[in-house]
PDB file of C-alpha atoms in Angstrom:
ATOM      1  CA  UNK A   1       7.175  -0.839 -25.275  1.00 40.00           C
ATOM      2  CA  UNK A   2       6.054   2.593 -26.316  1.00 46.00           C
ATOM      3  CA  UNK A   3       6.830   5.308 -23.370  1.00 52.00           C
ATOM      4  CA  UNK A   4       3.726   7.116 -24.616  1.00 53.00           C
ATOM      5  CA  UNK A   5       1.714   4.481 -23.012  1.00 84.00           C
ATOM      6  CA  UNK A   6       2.746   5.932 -19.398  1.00 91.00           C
ATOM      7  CA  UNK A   7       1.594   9.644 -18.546  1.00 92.00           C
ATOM      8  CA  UNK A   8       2.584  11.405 -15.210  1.00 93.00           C
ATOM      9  CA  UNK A   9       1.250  14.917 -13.292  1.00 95.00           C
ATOM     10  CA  UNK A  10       3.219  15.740  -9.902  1.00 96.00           C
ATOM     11  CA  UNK A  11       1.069  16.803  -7.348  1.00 96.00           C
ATOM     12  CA  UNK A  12       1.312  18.228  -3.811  1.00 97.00           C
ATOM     13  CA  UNK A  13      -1.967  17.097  -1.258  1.00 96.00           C
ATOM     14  CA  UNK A  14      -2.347  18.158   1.961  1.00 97.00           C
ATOM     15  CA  UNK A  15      -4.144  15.877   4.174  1.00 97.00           C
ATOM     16  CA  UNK A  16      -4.124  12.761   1.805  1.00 98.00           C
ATOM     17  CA  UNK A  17      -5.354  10.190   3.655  1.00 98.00           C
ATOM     18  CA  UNK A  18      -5.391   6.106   2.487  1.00 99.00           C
ATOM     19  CA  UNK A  19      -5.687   3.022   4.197  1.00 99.00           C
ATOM     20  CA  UNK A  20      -3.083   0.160   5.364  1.00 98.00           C
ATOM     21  CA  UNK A  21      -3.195  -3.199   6.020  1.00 98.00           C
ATOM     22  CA  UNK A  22      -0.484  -4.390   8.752  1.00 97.00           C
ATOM     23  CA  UNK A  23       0.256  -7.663  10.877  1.00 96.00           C
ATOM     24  CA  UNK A  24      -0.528  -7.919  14.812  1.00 96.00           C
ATOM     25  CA  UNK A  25      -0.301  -4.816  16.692  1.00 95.00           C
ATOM     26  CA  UNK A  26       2.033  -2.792  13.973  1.00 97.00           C
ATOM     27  CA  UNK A  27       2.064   0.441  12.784  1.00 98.00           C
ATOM     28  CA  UNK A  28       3.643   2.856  10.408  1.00 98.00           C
ATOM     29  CA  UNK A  29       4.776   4.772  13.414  1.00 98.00           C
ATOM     30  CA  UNK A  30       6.219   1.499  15.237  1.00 97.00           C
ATOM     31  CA  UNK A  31       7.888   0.645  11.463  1.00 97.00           C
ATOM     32  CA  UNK A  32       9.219   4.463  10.248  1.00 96.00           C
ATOM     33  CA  UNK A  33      12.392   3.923  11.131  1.00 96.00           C
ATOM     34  CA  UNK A  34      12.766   0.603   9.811  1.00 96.00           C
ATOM     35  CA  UNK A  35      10.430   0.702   6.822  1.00 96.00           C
ATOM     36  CA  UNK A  36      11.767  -1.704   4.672  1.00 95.00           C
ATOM     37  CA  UNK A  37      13.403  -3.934   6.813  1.00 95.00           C
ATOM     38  CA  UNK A  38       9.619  -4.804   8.803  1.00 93.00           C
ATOM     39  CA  UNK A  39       7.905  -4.463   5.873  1.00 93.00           C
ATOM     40  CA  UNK A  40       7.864  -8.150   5.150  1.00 90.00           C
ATOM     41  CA  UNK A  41       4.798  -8.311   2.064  1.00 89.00           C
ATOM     42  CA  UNK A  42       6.792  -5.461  -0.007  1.00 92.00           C
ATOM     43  CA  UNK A  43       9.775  -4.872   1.907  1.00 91.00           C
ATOM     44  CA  UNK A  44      13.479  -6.530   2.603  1.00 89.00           C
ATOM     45  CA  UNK A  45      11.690 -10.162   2.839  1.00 81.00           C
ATOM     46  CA  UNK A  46       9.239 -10.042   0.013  1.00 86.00           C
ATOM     47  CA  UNK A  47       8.905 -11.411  -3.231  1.00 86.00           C
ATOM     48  CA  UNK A  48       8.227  -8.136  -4.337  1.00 90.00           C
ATOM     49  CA  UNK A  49       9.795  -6.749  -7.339  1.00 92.00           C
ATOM     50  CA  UNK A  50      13.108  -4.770  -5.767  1.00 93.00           C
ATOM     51  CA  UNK A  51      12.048  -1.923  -8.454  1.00 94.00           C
ATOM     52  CA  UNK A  52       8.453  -2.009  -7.067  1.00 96.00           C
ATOM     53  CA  UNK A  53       9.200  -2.166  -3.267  1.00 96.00           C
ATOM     54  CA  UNK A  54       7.377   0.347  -1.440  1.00 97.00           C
ATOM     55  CA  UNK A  55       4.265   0.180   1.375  1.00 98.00           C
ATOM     56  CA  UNK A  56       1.611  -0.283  -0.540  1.00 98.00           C
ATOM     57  CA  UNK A  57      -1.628   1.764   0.277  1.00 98.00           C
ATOM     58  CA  UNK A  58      -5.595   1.215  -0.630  1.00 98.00           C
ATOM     59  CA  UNK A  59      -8.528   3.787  -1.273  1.00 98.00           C
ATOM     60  CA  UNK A  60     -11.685   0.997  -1.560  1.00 97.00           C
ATOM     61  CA  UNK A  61     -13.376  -1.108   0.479  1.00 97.00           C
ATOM     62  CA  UNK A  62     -12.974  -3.766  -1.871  1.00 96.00           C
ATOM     63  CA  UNK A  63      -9.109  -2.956  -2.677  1.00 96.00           C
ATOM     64  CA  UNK A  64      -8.593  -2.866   1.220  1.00 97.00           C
ATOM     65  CA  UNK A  65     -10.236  -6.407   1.979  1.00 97.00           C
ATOM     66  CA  UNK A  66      -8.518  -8.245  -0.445  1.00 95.00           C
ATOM     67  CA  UNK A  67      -5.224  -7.113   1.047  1.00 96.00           C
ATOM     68  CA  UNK A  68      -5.882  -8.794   4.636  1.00 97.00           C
ATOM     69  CA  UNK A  69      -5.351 -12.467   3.674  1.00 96.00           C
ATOM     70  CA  UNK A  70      -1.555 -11.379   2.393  1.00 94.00           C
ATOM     71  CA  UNK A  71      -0.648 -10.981   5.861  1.00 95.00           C
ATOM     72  CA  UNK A  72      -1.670 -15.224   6.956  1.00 95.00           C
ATOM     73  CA  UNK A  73       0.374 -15.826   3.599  1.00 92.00           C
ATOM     74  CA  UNK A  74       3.551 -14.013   4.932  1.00 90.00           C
ATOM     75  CA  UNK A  75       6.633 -15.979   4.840  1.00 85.00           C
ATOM     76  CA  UNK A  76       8.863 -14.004   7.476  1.00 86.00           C
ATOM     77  CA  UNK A  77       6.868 -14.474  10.077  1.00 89.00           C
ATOM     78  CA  UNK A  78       3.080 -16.138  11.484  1.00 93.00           C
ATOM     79  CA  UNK A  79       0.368 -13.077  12.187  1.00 96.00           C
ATOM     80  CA  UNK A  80      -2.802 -13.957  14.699  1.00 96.00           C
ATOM     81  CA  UNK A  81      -4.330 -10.647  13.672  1.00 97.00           C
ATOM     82  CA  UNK A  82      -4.420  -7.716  11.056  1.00 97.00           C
ATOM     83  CA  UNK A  83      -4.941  -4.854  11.414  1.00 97.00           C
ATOM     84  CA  UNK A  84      -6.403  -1.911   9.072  1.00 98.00           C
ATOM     85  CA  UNK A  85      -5.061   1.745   9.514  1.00 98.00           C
ATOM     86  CA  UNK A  86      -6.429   4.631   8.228  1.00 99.00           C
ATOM     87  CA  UNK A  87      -3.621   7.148   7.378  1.00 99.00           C
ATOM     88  CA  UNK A  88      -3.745  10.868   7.193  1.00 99.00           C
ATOM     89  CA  UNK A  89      -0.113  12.537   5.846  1.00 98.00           C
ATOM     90  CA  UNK A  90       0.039  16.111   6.563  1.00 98.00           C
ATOM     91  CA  UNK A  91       1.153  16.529   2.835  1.00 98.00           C
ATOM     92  CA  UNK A  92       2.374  14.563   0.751  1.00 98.00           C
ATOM     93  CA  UNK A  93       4.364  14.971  -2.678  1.00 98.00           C
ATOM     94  CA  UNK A  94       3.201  12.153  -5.778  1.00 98.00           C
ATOM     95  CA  UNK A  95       3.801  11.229  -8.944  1.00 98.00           C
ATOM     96  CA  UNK A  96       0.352  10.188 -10.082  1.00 97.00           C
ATOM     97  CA  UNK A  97       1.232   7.051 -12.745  1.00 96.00           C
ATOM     98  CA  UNK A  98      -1.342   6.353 -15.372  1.00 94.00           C
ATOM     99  CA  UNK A  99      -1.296   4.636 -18.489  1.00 92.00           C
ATOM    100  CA  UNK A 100      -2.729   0.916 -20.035  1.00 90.00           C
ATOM    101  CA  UNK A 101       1.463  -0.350 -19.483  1.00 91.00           C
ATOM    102  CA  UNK A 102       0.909   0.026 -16.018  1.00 91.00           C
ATOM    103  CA  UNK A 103      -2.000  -2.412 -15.251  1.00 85.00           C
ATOM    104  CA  UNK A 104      -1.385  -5.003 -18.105  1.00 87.00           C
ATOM    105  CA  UNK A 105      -0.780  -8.047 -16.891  1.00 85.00           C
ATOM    106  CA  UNK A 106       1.012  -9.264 -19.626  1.00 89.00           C
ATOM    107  CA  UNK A 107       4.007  -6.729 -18.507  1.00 91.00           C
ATOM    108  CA  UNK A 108       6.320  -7.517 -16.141  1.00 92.00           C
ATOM    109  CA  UNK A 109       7.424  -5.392 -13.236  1.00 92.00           C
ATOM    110  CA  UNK A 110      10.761  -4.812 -14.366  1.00 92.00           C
ATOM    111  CA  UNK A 111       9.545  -3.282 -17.934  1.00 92.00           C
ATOM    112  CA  UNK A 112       7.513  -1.239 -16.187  1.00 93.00           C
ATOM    113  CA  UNK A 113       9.757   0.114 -13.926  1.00 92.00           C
ATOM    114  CA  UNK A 114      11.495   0.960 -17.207  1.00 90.00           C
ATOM    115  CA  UNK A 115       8.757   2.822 -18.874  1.00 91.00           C
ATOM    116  CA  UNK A 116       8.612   5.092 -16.013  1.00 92.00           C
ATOM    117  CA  UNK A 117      12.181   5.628 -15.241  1.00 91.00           C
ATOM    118  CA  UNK A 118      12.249   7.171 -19.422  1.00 89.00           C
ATOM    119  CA  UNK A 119       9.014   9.083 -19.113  1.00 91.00           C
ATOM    120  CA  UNK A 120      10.271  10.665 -15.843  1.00 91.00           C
ATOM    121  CA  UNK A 121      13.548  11.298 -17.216  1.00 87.00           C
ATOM    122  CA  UNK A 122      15.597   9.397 -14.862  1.00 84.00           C
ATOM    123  CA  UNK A 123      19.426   8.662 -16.327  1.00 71.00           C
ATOM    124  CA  UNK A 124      19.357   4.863 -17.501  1.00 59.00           C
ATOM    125  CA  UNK A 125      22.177   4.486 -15.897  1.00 54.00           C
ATOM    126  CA  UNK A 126      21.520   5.217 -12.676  1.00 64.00           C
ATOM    127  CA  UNK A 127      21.746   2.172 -10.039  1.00 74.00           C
ATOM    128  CA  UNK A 128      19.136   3.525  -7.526  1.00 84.00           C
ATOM    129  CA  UNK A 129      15.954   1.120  -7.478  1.00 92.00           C
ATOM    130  CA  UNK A 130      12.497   3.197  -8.681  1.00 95.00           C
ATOM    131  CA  UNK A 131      10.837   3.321  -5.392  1.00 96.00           C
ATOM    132  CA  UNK A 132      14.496   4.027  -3.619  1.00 95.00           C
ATOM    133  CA  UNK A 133      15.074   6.960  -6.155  1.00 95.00           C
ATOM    134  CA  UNK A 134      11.837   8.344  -5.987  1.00 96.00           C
ATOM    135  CA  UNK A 135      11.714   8.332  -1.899  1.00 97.00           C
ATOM    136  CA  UNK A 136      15.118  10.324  -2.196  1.00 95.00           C
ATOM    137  CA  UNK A 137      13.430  12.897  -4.025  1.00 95.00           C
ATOM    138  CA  UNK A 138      10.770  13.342  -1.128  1.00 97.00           C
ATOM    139  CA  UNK A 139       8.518  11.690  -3.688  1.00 98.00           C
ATOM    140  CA  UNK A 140       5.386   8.770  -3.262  1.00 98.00           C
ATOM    141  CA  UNK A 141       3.402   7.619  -6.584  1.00 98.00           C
ATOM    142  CA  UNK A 142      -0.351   7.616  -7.189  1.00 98.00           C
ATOM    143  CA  UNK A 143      -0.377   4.160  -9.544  1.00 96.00           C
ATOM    144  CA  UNK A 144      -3.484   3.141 -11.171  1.00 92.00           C
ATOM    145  CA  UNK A 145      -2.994  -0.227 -10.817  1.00 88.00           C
ATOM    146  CA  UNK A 146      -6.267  -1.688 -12.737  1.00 86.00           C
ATOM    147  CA  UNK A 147      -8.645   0.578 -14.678  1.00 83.00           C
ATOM    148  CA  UNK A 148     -10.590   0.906 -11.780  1.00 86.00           C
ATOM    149  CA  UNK A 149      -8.310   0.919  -8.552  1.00 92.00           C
ATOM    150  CA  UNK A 150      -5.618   3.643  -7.563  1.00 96.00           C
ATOM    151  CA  UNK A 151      -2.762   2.333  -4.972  1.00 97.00           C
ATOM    152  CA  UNK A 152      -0.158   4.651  -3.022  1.00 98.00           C
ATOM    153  CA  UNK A 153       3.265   3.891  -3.228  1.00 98.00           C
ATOM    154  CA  UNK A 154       4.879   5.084  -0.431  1.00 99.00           C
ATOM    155  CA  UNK A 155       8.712   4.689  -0.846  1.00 98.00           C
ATOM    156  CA  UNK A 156      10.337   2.521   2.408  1.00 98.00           C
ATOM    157  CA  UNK A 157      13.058   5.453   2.447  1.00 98.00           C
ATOM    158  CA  UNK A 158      10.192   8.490   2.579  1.00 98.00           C
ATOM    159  CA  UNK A 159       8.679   7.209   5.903  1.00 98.00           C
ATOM    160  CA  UNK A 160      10.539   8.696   8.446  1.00 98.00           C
ATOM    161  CA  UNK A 161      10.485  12.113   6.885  1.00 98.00           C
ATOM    162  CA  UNK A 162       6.663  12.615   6.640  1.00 98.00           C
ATOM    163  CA  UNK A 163       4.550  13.432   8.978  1.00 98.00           C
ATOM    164  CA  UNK A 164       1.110  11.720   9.352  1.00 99.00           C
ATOM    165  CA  UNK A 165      -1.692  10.657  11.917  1.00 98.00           C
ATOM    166  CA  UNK A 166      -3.122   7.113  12.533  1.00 98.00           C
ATOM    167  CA  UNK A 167      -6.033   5.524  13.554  1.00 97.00           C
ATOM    168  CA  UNK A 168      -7.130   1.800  13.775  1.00 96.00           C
ATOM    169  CA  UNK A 169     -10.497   1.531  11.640  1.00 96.00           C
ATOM    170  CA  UNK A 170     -10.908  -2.498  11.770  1.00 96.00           C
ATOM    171  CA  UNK A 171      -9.047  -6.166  13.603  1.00 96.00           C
ATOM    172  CA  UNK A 172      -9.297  -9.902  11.715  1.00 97.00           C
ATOM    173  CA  UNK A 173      -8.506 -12.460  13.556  1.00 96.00           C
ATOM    174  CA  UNK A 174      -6.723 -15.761  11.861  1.00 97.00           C
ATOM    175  CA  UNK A 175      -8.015 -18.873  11.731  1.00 96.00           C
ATOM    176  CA  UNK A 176      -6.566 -21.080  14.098  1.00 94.00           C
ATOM    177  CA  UNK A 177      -5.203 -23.736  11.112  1.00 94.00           C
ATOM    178  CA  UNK A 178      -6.098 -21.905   7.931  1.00 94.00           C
ATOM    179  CA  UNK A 179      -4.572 -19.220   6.497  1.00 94.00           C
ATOM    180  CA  UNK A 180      -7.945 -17.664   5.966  1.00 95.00           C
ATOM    181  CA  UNK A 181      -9.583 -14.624   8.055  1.00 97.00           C
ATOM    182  CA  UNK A 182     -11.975 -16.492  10.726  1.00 97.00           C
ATOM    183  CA  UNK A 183     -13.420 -13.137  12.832  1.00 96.00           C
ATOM    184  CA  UNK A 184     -13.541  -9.849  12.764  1.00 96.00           C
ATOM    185  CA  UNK A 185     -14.186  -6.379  14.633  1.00 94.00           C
ATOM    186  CA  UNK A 186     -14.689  -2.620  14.380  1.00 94.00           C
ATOM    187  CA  UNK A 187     -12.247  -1.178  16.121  1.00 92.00           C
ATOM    188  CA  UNK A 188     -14.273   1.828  17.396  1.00 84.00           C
ATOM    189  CA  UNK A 189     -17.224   0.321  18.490  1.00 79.00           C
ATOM    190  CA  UNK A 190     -16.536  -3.216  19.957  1.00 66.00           C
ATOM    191  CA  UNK A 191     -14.223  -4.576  22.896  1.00 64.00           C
ATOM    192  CA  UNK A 192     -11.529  -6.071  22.861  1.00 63.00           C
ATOM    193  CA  UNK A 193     -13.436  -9.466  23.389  1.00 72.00           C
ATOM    194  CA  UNK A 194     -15.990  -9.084  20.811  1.00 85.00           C
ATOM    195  CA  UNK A 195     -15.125 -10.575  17.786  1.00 91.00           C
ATOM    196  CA  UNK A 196     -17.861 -11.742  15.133  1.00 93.00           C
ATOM    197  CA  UNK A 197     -17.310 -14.360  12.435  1.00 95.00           C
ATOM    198  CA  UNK A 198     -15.727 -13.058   8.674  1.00 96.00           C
ATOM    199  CA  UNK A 199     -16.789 -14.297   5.579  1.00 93.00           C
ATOM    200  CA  UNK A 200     -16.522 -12.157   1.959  1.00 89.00           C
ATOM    201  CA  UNK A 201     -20.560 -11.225   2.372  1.00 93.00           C
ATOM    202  CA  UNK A 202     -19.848  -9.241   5.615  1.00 94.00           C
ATOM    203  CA  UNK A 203     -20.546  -5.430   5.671  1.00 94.00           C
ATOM    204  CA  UNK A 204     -17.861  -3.322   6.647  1.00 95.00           C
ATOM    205  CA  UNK A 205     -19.356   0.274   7.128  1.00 94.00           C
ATOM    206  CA  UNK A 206     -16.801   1.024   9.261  1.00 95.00           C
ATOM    207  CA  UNK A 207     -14.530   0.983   6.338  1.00 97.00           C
ATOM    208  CA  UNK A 208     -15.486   3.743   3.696  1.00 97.00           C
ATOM    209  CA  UNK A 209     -14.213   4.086   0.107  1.00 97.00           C
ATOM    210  CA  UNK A 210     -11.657   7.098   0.421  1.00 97.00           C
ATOM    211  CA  UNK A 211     -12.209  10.288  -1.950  1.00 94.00           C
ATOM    212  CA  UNK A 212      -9.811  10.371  -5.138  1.00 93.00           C
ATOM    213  CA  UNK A 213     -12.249  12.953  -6.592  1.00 90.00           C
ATOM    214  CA  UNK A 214      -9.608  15.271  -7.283  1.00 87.00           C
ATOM    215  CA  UNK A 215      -7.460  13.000  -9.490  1.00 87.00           C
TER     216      UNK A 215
END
């Protein structure tokens, strides 16, 4: 494991904005306070690596859809719907994480978690978790997590100090037997009743690719 093969820049952004995939009617409002005990796909009851725990946040279409089946796969607890947030933080302190260690596949989390703890300096000693450590320094992190795709980090501990607007962008509706998405709805445009079969083909305009132009 070379530490070269991780590089880091520390940015400030005002109004960052990404999206977030949660269960049934939740928030990150209704879940600040409580982060990491409600989070239940990266959180307290996840299989999540415990260096790795954080909410986990998209920029793509793409990234975004694939994240709504995770929540009819949850073992805490049984979802009817998702729900997909778009997230504006007034400002919002990262560690942007790049590097080929950090999306090979053939890592694991925990070596990871190494590589960045000695490129950002952090005593190897030290019994704080990454995340943990990194939300006590008022810190999120920017990780590319394939060559293509960018994901927020957002440490469970960091929530209740920032300050952010929401806004529900789309609904899916579970299948009544299968954990699979069965319908769907923009949440701007259509009632509460209208619902319209999902399959992978379906056009989401409603759900833009975010701008990471200035990475």
């Amino acid at each position: 494991m070379e530490v070269h093969e991780v590089s880091s820049t520390e940015l400030c952004v005002p109004n960052f904005r990404a999206y977030k995939v949660l269960g049934d009617d939740m928030t990150l409002e209704s879940i600040r306070q409580l982060a990491w005990e409600l989070d239940d796909l990266d959180g307290r009851d996840s299989i999540q690596d415990p260096e790795w725990q954080a909410l986990y946040m998209q920029f793509t279409t793409s990234h975004v859809l694939g994240t709504v089946p995770y929540r009819w796969e949850s073992r805490a607890r049984t979802y009817t719907h998702a729900q997909l947030l778009e997230v504006e933080f007034d400002s919002l302190n990262v560690v942007v994480l790049d590097g080929p260690l950090l999306h090979d596949g053939g890592v694991c989390a925990e070596e990871k978690a190494a590589a960045v703890r000695v490129h950002l300096n952090m005593c190897s000693d030290q019994k704080e978790l990454l995340m943990h450590e990194l939300g006590k320094r008022g810190k999120a992190a920017l990780v590319r997590e394939t060559e293509e795709e960018w994901e927020l980090l957002v440490p469970h501990n960091l929530l209740s100090q920032l300050g952010f607007s929401e806004r529900v962008i789309a609904r899916w509706r579970r299948h009544q037997t299968l954990p699979v998405s069965s319908h769907w709805q923009d949440a701007e445009q259509a009632g509460t009743d209208l619902w319209k079969p999902w399959d992978d083909t379906v056009e989401t305009p409603c759900i833009p690719d975010l701008d990471l132009s200035w990475l």
